[in-house]
GROMACS .gro file of C-alpha atoms in nm:
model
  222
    1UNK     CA    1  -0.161   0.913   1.968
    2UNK     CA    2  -0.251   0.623   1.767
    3UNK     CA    3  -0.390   0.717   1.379
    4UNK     CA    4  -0.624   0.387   1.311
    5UNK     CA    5  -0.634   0.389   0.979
    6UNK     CA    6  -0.643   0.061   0.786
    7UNK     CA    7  -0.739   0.032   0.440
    8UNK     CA    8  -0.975  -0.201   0.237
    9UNK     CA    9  -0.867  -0.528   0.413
   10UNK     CA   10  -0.889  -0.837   0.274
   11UNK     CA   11  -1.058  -0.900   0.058
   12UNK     CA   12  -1.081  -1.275  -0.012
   13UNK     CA   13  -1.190  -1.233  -0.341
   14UNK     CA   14  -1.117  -1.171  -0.717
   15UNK     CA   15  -1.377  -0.871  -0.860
   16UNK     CA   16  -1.582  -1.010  -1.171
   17UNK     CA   17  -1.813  -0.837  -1.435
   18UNK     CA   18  -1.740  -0.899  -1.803
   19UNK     CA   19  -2.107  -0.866  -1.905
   20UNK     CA   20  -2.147  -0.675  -2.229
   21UNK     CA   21  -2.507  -0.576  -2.330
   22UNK     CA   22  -2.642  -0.809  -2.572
   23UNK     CA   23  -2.452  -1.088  -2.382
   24UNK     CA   24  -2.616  -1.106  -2.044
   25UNK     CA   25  -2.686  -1.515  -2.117
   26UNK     CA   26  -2.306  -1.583  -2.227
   27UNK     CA   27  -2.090  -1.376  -1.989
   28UNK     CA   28  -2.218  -1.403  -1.650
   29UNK     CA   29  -2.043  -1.365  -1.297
   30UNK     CA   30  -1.760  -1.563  -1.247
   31UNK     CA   31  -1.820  -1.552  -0.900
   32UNK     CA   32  -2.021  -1.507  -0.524
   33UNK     CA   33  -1.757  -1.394  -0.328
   34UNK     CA   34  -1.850  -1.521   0.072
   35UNK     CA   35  -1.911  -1.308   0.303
   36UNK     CA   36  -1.566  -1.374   0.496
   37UNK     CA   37  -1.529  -1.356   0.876
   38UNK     CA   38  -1.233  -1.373   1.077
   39UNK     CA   39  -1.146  -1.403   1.484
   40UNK     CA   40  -0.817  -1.317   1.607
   41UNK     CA   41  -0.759  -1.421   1.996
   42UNK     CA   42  -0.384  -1.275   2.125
   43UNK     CA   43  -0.197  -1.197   2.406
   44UNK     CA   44  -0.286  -0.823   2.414
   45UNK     CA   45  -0.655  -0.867   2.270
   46UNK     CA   46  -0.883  -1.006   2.027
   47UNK     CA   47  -0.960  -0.903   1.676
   48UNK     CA   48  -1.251  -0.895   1.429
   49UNK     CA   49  -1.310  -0.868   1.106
   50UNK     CA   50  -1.623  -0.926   0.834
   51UNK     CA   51  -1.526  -0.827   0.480
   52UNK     CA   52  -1.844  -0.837   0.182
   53UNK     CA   53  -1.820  -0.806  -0.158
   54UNK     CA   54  -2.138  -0.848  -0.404
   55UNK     CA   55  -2.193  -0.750  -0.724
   56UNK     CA   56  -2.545  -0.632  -0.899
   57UNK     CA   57  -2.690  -0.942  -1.048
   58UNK     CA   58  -2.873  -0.692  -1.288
   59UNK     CA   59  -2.557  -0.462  -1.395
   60UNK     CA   60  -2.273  -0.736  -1.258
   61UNK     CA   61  -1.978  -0.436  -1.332
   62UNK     CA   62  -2.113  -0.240  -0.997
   63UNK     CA   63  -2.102  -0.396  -0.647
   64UNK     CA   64  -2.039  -0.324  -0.306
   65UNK     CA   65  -1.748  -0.325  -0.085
   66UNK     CA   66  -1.787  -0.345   0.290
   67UNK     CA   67  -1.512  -0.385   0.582
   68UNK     CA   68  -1.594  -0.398   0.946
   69UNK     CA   69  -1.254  -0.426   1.146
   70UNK     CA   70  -1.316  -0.404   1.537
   71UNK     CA   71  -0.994  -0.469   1.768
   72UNK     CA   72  -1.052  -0.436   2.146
   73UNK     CA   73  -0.774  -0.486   2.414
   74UNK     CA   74  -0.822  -0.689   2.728
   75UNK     CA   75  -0.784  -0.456   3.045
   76UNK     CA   76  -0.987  -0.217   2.854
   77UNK     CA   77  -1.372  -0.082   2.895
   78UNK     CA   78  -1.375   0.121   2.568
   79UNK     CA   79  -1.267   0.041   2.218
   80UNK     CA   80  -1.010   0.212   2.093
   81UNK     CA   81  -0.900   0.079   1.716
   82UNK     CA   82  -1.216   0.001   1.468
   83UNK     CA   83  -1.279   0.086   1.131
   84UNK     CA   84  -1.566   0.055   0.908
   85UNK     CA   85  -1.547   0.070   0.534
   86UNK     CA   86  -1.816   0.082   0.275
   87UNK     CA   87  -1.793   0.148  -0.119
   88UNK     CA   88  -1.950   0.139  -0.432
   89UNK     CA   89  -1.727  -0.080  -0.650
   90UNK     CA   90  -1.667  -0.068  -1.070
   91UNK     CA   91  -1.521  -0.306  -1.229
   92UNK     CA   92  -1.268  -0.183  -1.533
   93UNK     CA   93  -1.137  -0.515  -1.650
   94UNK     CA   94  -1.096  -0.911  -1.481
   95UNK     CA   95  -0.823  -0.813  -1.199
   96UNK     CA   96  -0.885  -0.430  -1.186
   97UNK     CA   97  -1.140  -0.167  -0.977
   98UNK     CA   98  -1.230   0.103  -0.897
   99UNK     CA   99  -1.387   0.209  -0.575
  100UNK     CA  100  -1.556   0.493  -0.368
  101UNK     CA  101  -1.674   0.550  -0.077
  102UNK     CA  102  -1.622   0.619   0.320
  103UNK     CA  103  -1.390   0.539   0.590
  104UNK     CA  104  -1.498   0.567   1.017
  105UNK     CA  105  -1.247   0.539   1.238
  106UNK     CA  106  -1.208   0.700   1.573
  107UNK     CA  107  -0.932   0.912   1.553
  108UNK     CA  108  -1.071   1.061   1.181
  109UNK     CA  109  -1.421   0.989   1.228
  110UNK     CA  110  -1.583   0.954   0.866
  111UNK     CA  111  -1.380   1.056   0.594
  112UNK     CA  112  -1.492   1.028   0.195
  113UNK     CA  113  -1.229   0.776   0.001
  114UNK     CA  114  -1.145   0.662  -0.357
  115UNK     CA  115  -0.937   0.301  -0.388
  116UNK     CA  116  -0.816   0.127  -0.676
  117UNK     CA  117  -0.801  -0.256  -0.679
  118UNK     CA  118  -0.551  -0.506  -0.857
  119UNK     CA  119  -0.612  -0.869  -0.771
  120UNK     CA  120  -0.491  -1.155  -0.980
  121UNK     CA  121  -0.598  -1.558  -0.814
  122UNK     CA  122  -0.554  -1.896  -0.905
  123UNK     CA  123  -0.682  -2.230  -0.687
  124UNK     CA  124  -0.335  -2.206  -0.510
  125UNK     CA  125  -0.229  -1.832  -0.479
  126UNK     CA  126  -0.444  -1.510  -0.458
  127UNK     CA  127  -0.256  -1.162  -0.468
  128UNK     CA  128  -0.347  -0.794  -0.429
  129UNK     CA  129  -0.249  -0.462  -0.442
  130UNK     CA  130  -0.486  -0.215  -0.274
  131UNK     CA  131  -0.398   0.198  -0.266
  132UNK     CA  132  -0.619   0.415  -0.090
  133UNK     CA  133  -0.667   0.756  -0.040
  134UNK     CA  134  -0.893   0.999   0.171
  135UNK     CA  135  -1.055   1.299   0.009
  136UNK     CA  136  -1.039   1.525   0.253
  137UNK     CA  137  -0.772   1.727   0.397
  138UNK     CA  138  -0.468   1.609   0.516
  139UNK     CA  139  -0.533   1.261   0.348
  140UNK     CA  140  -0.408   0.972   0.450
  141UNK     CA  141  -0.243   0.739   0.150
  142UNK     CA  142  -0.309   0.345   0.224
  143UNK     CA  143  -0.092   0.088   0.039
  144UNK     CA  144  -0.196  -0.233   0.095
  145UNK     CA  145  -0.005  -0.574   0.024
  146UNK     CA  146  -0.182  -0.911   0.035
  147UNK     CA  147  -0.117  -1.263  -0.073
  148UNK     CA  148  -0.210  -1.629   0.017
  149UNK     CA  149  -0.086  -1.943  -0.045
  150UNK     CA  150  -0.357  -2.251  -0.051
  151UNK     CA  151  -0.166  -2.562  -0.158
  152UNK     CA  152  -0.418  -2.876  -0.170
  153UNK     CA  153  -0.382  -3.181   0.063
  154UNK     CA  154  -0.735  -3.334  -0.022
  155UNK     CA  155  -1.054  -3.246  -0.153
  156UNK     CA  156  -1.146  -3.069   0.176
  157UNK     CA  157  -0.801  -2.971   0.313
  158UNK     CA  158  -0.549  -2.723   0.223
  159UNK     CA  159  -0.239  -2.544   0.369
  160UNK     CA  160  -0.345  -2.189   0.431
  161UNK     CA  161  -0.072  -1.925   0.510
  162UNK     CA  162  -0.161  -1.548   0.442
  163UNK     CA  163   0.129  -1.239   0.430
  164UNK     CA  164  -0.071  -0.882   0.461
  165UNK     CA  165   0.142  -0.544   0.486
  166UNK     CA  166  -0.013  -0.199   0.506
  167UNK     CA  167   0.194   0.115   0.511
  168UNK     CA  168   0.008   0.471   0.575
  169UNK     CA  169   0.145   0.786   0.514
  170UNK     CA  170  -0.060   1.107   0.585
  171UNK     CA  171   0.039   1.376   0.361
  172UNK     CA  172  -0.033   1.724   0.449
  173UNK     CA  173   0.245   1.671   0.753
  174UNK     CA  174   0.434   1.422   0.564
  175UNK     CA  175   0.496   1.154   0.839
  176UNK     CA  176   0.436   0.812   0.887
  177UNK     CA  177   0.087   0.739   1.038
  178UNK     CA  178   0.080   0.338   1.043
  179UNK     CA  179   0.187   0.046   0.943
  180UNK     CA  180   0.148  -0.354   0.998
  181UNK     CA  181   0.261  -0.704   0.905
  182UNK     CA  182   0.008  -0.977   0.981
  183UNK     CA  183   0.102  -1.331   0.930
  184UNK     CA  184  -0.117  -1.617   0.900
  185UNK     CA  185  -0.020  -2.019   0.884
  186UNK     CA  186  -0.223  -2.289   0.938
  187UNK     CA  187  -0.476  -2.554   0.775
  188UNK     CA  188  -0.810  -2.519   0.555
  189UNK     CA  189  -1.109  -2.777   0.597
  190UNK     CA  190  -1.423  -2.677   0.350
  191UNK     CA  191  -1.470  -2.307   0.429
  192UNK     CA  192  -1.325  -2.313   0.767
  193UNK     CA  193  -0.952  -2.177   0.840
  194UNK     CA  194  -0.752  -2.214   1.162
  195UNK     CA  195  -0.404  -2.195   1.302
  196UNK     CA  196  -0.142  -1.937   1.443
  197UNK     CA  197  -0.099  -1.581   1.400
  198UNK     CA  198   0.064  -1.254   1.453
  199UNK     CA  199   0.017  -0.916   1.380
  200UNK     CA  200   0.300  -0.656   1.383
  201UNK     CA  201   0.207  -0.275   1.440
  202UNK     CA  202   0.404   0.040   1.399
  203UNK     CA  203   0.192   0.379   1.531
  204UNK     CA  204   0.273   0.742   1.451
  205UNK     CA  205   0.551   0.949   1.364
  206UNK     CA  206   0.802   0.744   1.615
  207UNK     CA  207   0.669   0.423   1.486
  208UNK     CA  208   0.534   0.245   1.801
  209UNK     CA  209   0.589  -0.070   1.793
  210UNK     CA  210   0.326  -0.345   1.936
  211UNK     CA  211   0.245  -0.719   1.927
  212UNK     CA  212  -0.042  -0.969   1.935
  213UNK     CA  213   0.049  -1.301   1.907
  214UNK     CA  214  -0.238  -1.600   1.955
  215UNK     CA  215  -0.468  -1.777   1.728
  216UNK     CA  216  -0.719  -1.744   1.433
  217UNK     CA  217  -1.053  -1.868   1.334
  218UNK     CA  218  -1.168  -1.771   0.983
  219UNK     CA  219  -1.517  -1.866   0.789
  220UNK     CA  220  -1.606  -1.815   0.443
  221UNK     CA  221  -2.048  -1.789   0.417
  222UNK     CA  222  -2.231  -1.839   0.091
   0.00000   0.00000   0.00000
């Protein structure tokens, strides 16, 4: 049986909140992360996902974190694979955060998570480094792997190419519960992103492997 567990995905954007008291007026938000939404059409189905990430205007160190990742197969009535994420977010320094919450998935149904969050980003290149971890029994560990690559062609188009690895391992029977490679390649104009894509997916102990291969549509809203 499939474990769908996915962590905090994505993520298109770099956490701010330097504001000290007393300095409300000089240190502001670096930042209004867009609400980012992508569609995945492949050969064995079509894929999802919104990703949000705000911040208080009044207290710009807390936010909220929200993933919605829905995946159904063609041939088939009933979804099997989503996952919906939503956490309260603190931000320790530029780059680092900390982040609580819960996790709904059909196999676990809703489970109470922690998450830790290094990014680091740049007009070209955006990286991060994303461990999870349930906090319930027999918790799943997430350890997520992202980074893009946006070269500039013009003031309105880029190269976009995205690398995004995910391996879960569930601890209280110490096996190997999922893991994935998803590639992205193609061209940005504005806020819209389009071209080929793949994901790779390894379920359960035996490490099932399946394939999508197709297309992608992605949208950045402000």
């Amino acid at each position: 049986m499939r474990t769908y567990i996915k962590p905090l995905i994505a993520i298109i954007a770099i956490f701010s909140g330097l504001t000290v008291n007393g300095q409300n007026e000089d240190v502001m938000i670096e930042s209004n992360p867009p609400v980012f939404m992508e569609t995945f059409v492949g050969d064995d189905g079509l894929a999802f996902q919104m990703i949000l990430d705000k911040q208080l205007q009044s207290a710009p160190r807390f936010g909220f974190f929200s993933v919605t990742d829905l995946r159904p197969e063609w041939g088939k009535i009933q979804m099997e694979d989503y996952l919906v994420q939503g956490k309260l977010t603190y931000t320790i320094l530029r780059g680092i955060d900390l982040a609580a919450g819960f996790s709904w998935n059909p196999v676990d149904g809703i489970r109470p998570s922690a998450a830790a969050l290094f990014t680091y980003g740049n007009p070209q290149w955006f990286a991060l480094f994303n461990p999870r971890i349930d906090l319930s029994k027999n918790p799943n560990l997430d350890n997520l792997i992202l980074v893009e690559y946006k070269p500039e062609l013009s003031i309105k188009l880029s190269l976009y190419s995205r690398l995004q690895a995910l391996y879960v391992h569930t601890f209280g029977l110490d096996l190997h519960a999922r893991s994935y490679v998803l590639l992205r390649a193609g061209v940005t104009w504005k806020d819209l992103s389009f071209g080929p894509a793949v994901n790779f997916d390894w379920f359960g102990p035996d490490k099932v492997f399946k394939s999508n291969i197709g297309g992608f549509i992605a949208i950045n809203l402000f």
